[in-house]
PDB file of C-alpha atoms in Angstrom:
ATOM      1  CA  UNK A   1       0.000   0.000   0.000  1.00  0.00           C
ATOM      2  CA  UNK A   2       0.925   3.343  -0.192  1.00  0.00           C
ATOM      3  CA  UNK A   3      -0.165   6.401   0.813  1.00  0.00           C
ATOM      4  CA  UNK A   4      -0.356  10.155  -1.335  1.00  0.00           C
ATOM      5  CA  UNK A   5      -1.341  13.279   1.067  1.00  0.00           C
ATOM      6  CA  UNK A   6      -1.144  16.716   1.004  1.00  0.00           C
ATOM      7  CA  UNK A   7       1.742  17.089   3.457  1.00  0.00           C
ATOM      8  CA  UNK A   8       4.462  15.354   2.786  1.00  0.00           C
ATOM      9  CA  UNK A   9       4.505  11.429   4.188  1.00  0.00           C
ATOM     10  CA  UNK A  10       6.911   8.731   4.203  1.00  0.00           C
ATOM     11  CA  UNK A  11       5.218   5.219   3.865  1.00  0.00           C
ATOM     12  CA  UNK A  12       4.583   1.347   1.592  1.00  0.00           C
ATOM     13  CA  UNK A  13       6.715   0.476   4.723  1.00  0.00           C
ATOM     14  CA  UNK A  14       9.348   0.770   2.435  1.00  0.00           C
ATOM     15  CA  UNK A  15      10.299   2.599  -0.567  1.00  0.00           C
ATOM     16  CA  UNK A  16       8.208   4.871  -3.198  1.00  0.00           C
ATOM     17  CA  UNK A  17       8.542   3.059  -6.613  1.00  0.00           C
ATOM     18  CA  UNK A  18       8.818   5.349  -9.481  1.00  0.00           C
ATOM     19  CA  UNK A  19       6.096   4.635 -12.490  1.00  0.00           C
ATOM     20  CA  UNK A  20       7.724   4.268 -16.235  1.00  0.00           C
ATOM     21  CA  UNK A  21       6.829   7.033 -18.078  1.00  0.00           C
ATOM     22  CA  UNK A  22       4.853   6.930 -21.630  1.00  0.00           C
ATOM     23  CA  UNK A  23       4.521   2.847 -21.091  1.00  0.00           C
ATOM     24  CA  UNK A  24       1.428   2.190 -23.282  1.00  0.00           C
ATOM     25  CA  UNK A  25      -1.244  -0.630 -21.392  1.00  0.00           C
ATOM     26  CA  UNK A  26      -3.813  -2.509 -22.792  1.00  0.00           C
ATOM     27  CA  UNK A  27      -6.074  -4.012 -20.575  1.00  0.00           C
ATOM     28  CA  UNK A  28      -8.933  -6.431 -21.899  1.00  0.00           C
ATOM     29  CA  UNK A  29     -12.657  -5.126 -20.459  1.00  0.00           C
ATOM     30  CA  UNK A  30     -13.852  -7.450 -17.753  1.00  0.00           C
ATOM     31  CA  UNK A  31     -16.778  -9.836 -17.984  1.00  0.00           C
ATOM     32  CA  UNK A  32     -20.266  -8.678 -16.634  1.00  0.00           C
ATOM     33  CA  UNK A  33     -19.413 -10.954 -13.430  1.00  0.00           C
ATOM     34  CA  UNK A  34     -16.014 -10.099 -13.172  1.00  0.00           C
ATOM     35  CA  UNK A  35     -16.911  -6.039 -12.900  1.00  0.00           C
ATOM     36  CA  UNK A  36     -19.655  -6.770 -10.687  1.00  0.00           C
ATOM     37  CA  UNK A  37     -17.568  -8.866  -7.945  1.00  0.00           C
ATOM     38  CA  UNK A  38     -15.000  -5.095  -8.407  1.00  0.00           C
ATOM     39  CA  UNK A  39     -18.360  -3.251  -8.232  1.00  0.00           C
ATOM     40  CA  UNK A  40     -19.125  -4.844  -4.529  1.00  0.00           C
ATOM     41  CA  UNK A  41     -15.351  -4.825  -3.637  1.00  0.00           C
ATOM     42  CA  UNK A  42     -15.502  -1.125  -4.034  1.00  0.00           C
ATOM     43  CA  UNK A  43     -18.595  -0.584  -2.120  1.00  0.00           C
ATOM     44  CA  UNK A  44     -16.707  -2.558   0.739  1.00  0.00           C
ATOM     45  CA  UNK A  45     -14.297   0.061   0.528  1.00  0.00           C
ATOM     46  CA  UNK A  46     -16.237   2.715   0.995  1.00  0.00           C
ATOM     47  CA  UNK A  47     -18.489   1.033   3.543  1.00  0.00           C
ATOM     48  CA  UNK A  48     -15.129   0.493   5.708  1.00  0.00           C
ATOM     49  CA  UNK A  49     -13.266   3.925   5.108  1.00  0.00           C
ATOM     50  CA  UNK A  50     -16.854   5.985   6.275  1.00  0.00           C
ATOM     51  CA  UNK A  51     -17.305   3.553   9.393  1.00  0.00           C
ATOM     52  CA  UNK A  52     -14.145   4.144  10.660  1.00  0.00           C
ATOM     53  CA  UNK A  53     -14.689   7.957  10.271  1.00  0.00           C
ATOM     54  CA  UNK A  54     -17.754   8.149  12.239  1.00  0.00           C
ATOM     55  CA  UNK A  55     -16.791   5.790  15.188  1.00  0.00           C
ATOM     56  CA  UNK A  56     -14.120   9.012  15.215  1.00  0.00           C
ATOM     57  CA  UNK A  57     -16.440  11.605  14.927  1.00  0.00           C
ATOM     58  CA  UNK A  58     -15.819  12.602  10.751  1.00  0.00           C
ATOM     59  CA  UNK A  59     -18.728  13.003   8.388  1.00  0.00           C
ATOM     60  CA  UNK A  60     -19.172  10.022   5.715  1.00  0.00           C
ATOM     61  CA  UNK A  61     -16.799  10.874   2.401  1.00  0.00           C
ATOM     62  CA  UNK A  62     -19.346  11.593  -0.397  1.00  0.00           C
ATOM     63  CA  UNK A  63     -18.503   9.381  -3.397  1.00  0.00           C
ATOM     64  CA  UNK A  64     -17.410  11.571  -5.998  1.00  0.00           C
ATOM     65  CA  UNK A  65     -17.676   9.780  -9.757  1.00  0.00           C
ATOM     66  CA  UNK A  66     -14.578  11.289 -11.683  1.00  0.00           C
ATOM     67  CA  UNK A  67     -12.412  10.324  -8.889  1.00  0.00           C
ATOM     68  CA  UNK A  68     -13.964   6.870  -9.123  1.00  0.00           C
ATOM     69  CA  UNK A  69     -13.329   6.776 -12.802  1.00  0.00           C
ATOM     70  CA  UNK A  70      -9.515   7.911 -12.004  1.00  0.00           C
ATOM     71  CA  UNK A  71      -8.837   5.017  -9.200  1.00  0.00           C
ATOM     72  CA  UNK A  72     -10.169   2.519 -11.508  1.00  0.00           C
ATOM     73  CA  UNK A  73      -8.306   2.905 -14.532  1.00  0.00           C
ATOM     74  CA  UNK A  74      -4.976   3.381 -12.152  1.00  0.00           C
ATOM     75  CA  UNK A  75      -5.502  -0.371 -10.396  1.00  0.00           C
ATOM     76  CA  UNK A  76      -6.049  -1.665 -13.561  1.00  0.00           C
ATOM     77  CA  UNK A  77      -2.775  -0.300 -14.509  1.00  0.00           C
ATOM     78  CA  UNK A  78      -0.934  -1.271 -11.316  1.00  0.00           C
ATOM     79  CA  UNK A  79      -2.534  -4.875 -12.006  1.00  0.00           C
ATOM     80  CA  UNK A  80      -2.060  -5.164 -15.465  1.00  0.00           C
ATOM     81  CA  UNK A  81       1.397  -3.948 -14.300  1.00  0.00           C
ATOM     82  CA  UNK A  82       1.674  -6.105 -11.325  1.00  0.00           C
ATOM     83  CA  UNK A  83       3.621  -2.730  -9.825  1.00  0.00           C
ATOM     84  CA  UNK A  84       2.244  -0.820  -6.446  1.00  0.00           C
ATOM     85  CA  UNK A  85       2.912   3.159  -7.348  1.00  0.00           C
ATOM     86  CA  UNK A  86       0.685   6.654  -6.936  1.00  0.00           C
ATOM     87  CA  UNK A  87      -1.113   7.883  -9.775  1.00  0.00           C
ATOM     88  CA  UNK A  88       1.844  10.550 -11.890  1.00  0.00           C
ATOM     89  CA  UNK A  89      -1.420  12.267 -13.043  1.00  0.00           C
ATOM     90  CA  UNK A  90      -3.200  12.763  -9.885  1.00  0.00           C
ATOM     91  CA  UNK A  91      -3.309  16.395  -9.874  1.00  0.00           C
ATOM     92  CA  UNK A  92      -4.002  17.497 -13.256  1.00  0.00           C
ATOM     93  CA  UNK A  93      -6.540  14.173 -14.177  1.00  0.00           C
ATOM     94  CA  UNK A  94      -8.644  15.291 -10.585  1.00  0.00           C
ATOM     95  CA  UNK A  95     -10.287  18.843 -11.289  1.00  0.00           C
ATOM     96  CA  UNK A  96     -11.473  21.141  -8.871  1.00  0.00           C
ATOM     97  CA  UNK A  97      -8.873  20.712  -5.757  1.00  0.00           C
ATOM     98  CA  UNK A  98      -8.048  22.445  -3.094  1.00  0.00           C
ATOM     99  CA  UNK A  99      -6.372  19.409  -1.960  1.00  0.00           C
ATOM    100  CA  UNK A 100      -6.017  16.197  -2.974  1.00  0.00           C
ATOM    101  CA  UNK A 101      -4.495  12.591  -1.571  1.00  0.00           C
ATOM    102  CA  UNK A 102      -3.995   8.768  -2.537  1.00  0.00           C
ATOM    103  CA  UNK A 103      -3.920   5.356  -0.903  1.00  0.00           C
ATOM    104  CA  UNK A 104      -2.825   2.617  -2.602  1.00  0.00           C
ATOM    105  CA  UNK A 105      -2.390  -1.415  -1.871  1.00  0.00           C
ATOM    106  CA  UNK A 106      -2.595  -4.832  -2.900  1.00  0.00           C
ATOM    107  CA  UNK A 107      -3.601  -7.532  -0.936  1.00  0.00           C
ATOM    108  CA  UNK A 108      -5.611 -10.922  -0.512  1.00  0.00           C
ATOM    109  CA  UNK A 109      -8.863  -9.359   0.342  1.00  0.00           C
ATOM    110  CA  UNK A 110     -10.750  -6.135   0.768  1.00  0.00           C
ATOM    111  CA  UNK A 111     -10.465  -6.764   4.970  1.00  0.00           C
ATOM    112  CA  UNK A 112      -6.734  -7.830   4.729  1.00  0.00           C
ATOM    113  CA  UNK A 113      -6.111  -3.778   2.670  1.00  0.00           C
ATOM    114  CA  UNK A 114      -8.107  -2.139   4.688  1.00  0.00           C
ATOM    115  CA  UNK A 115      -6.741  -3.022   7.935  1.00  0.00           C
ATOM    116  CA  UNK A 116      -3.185  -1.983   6.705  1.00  0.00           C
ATOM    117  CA  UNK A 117      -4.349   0.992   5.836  1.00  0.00           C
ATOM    118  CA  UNK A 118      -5.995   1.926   9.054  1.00  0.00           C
ATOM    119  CA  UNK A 119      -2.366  -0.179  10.220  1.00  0.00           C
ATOM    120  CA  UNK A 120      -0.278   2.833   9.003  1.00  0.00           C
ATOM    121  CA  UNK A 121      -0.659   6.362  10.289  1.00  0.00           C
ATOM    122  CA  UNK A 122      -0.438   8.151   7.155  1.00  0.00           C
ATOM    123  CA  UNK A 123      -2.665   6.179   5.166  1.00  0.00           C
ATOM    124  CA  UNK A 124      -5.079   6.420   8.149  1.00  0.00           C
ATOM    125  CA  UNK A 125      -4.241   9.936   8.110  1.00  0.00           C
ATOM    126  CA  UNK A 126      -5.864  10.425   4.673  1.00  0.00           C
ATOM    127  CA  UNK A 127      -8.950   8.117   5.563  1.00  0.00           C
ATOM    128  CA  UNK A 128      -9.992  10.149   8.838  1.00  0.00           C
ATOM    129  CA  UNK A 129      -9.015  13.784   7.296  1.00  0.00           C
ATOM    130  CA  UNK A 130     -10.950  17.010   8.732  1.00  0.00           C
ATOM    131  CA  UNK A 131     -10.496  18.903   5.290  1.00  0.00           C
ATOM    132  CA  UNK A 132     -11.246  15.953   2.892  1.00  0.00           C
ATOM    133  CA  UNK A 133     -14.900  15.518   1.473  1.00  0.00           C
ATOM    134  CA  UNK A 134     -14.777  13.407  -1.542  1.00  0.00           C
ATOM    135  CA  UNK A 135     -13.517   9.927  -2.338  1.00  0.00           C
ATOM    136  CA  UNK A 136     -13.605   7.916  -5.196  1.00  0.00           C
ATOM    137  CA  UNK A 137     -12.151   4.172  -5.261  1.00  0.00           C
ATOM    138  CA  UNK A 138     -11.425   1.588  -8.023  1.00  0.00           C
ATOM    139  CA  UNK A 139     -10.669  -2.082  -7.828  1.00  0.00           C
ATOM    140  CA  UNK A 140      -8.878  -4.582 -10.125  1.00  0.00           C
ATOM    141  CA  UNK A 141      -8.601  -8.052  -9.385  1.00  0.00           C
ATOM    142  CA  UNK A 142      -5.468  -9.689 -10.889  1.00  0.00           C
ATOM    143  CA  UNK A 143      -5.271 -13.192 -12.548  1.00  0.00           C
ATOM    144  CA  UNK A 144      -4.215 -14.539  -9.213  1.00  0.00           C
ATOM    145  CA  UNK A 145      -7.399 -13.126  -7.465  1.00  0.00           C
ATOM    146  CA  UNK A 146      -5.046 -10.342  -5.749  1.00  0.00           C
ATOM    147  CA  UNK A 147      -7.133  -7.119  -5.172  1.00  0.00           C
ATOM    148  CA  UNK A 148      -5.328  -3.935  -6.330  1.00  0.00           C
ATOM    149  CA  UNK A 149      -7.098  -0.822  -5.277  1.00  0.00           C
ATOM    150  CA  UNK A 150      -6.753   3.077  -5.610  1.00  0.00           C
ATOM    151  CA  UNK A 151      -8.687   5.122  -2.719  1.00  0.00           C
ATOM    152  CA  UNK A 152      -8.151   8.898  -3.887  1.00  0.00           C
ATOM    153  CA  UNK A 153      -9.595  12.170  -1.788  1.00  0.00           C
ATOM    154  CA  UNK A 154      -9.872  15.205  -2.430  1.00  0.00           C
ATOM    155  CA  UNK A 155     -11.054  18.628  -1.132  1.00  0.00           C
ATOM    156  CA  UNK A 156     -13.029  20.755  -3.958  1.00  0.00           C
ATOM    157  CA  UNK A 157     -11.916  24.124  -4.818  1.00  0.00           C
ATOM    158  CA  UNK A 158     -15.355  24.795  -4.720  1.00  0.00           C
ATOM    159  CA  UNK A 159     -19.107  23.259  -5.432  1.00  0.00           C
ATOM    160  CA  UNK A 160     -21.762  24.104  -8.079  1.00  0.00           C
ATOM    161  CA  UNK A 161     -25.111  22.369  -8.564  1.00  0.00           C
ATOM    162  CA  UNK A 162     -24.477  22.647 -12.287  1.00  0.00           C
ATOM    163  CA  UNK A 163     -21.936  19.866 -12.107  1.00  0.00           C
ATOM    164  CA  UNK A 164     -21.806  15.946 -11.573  1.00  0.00           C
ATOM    165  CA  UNK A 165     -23.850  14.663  -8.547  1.00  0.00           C
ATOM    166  CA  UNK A 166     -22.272  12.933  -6.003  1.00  0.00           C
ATOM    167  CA  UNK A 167     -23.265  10.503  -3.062  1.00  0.00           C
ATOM    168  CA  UNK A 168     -21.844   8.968   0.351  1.00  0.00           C
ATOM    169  CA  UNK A 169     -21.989   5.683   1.462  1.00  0.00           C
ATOM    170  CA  UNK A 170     -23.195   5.153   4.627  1.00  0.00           C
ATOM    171  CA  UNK A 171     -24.607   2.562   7.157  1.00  0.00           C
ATOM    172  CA  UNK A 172     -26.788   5.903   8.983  1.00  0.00           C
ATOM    173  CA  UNK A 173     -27.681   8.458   6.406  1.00  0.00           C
ATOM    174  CA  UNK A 174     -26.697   9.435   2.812  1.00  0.00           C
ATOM    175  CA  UNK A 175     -25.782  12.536   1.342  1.00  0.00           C
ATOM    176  CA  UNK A 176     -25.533  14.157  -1.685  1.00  0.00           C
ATOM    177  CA  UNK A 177     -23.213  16.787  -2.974  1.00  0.00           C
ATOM    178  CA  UNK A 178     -21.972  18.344  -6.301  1.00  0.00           C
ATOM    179  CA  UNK A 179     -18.234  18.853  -7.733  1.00  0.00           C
ATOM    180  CA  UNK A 180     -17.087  21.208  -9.964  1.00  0.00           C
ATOM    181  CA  UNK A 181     -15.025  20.406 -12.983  1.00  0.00           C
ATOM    182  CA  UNK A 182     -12.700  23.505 -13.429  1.00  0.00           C
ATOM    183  CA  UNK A 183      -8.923  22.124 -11.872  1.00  0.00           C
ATOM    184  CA  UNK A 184      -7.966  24.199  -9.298  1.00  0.00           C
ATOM    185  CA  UNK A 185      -4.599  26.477 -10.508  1.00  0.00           C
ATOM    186  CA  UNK A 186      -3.224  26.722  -6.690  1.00  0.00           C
ATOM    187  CA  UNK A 187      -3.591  23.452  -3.772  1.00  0.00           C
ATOM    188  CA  UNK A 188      -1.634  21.271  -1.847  1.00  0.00           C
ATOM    189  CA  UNK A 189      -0.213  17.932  -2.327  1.00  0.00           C
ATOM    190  CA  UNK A 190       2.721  15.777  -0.878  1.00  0.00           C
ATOM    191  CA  UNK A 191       4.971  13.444  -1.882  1.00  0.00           C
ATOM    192  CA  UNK A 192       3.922   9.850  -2.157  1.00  0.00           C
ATOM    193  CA  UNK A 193       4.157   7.024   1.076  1.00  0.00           C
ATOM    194  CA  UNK A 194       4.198   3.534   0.845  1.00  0.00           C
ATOM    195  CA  UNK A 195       2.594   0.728   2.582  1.00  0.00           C
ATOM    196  CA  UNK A 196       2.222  -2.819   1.823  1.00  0.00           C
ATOM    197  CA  UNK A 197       0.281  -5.831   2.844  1.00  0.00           C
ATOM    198  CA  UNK A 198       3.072  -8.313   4.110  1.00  0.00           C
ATOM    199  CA  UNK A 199       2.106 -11.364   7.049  1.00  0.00           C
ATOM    200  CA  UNK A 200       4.358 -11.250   9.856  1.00  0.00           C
ATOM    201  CA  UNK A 201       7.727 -12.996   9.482  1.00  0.00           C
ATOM    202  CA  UNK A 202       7.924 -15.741  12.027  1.00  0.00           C
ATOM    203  CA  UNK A 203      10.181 -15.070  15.329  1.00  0.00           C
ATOM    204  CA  UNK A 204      13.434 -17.020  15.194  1.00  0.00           C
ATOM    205  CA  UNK A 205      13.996 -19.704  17.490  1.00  0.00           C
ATOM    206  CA  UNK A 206      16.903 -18.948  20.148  1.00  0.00           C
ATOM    207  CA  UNK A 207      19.467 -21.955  20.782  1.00  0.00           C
ATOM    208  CA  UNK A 208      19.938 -23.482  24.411  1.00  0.00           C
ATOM    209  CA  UNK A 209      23.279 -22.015  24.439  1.00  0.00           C
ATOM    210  CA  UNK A 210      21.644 -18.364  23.279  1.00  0.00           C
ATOM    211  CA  UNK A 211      18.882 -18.991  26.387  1.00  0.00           C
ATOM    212  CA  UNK A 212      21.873 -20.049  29.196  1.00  0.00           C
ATOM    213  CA  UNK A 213      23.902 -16.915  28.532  1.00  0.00           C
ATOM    214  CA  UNK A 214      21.043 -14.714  28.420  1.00  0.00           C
ATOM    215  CA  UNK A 215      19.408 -16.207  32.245  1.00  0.00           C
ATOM    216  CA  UNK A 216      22.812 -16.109  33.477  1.00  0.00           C
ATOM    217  CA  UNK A 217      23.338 -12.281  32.423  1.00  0.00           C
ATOM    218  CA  UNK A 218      19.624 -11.648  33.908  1.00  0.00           C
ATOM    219  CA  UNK A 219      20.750 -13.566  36.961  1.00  0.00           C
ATOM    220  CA  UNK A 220      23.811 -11.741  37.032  1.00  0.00           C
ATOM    221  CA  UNK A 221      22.227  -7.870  36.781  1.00  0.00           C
ATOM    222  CA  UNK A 222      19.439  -8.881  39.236  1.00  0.00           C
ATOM    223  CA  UNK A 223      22.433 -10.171  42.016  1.00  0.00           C
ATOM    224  CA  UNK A 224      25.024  -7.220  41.902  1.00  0.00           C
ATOM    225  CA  UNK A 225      27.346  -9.051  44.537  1.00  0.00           C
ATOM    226  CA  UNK A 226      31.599  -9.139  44.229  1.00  0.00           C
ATOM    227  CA  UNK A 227      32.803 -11.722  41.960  1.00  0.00           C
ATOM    228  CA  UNK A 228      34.546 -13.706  44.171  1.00  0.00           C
ATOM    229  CA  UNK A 229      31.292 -14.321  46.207  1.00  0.00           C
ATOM    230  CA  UNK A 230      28.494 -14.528  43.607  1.00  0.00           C
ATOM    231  CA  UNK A 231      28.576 -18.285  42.085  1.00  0.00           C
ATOM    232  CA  UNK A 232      26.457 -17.002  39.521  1.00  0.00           C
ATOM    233  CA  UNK A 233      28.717 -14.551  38.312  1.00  0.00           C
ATOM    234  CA  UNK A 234      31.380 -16.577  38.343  1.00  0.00           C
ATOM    235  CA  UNK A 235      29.135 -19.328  36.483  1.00  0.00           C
ATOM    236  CA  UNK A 236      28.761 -16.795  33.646  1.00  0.00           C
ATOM    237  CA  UNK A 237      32.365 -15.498  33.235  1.00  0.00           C
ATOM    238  CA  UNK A 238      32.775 -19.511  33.174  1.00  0.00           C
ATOM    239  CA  UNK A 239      30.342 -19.925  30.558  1.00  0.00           C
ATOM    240  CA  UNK A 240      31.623 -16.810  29.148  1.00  0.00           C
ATOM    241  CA  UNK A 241      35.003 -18.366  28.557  1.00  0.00           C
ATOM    242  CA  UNK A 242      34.014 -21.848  27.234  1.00  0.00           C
ATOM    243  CA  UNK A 243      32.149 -19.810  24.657  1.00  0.00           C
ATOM    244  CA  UNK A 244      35.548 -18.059  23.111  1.00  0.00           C
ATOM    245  CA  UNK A 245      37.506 -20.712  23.171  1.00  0.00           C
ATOM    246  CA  UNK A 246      34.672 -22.282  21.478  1.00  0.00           C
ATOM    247  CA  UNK A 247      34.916 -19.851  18.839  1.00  0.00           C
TER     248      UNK A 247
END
């Protein structure tokens, strides 16, 4: 996963890749069943990302549909690519910001991404944000069933009831709002942060050797009495000494 905000974040709990410039994609169109199982991924998405910000007090996102349109075409390229990066286009493909901000991540399931996002501070940063308003999100499933999705934000520069409606998902009340499409000259926006979905490495196994020396030492610090005096001390300057002529 990674993370896109307007002030600048470090994150994929690792490195920001770089996207390849001018790479063309083709990417076949998905069967009827195939878009709908995205479709419902999506709406988990959004379901998720609104319940978490009003157990902490935040108003639902409204789901704007050009940033929907933007996150879906950018998993599909990250898929079709089988590479985790931000959007290079963000900010002059989303009209009408103030502000604008990105999570991104690959995963097993639509639980599994969510809960690294909410994981990381600066993904969670963008998913509880007081300025925020609007969210769009896109979903593409991979031939190997992994989910790559795009969650982008943004802030309008300003509304108008002239332009494209837009509605919130949410499990109290819905709302409906309106975005304008003129792209705002002047905003913020920060450098991209990474996070990705990775199960926890298993803890390695000390050896009985590793486990003596280490009770001795605790034995040792707990019984500060002279050396000549403390049998444990002297046990572990004994043990101490077997183990470099060992080596």
């Amino acid at each position: 996963m990674r993370s896109l905000r307007r002030t600048v974040a470090p994150l994929l709990v690792s490195a920001v890749v770089g996207s390849t410039a001018g790479t063309a994609l083709s990417v076949a169109a998905p069967t009827a069943a195939f878009a709908d199982s995205t479709y419902s991924m999506e709406a988990q998405f959004i379901a998720k990302v609104n319940a978490a910000r009003q157990a902490n007090g935040q108003q639902p996102y409204a789901v704007a549909y050009d940033l929907t349109s933007i996150a879906r075409q950018h998993s599909a390229n990250m898929a079709a690519q089988q590479s985790l990066y931000h959007n290079p286009s963000l900010t002059t493909q989303v009209q009408n910001w103030r502000a604008v901000g990105e999570n991104v991540g690959e995963g097993p399931t639509v639980d599994d991404i969510h809960t690294a996002f909410m994981n990381s501070p600066e993904h969670r940063d963008n998913i509880l944000d007081h300025d925020f308003t609007q969210i769009g999100v896109g979903v593409s499933v991979d031939k190997n069933g992994i989910v790559w999705v795009t969650e982008d934000f943004r802030e309008p520069m300003y509304t108008s009831s002239s332009s494209s409606t837009t509605t919130s998902h949410s499990s109290s009340a819905s709302h409906s709002s309106s975005s304008a499409s003129s792209s705002g000259s002047t905003g913020s926006y920060s450098a991209p942060a990474v996070s990705r979905y990775v199960p926890a490495a298993p803890q390695p196994q000390l050896s009985p050797r590793a486990i003596l020396m280490m009770r001795l030492h605790e034995l040792r610090k707990r019984r500060p009495i002279s050396l000549r005096t403390d049998p444990v001390a002297q046990s572990f300057v004994y043990a101490a000494n077997l183990s470099r002529l060992a080596g």
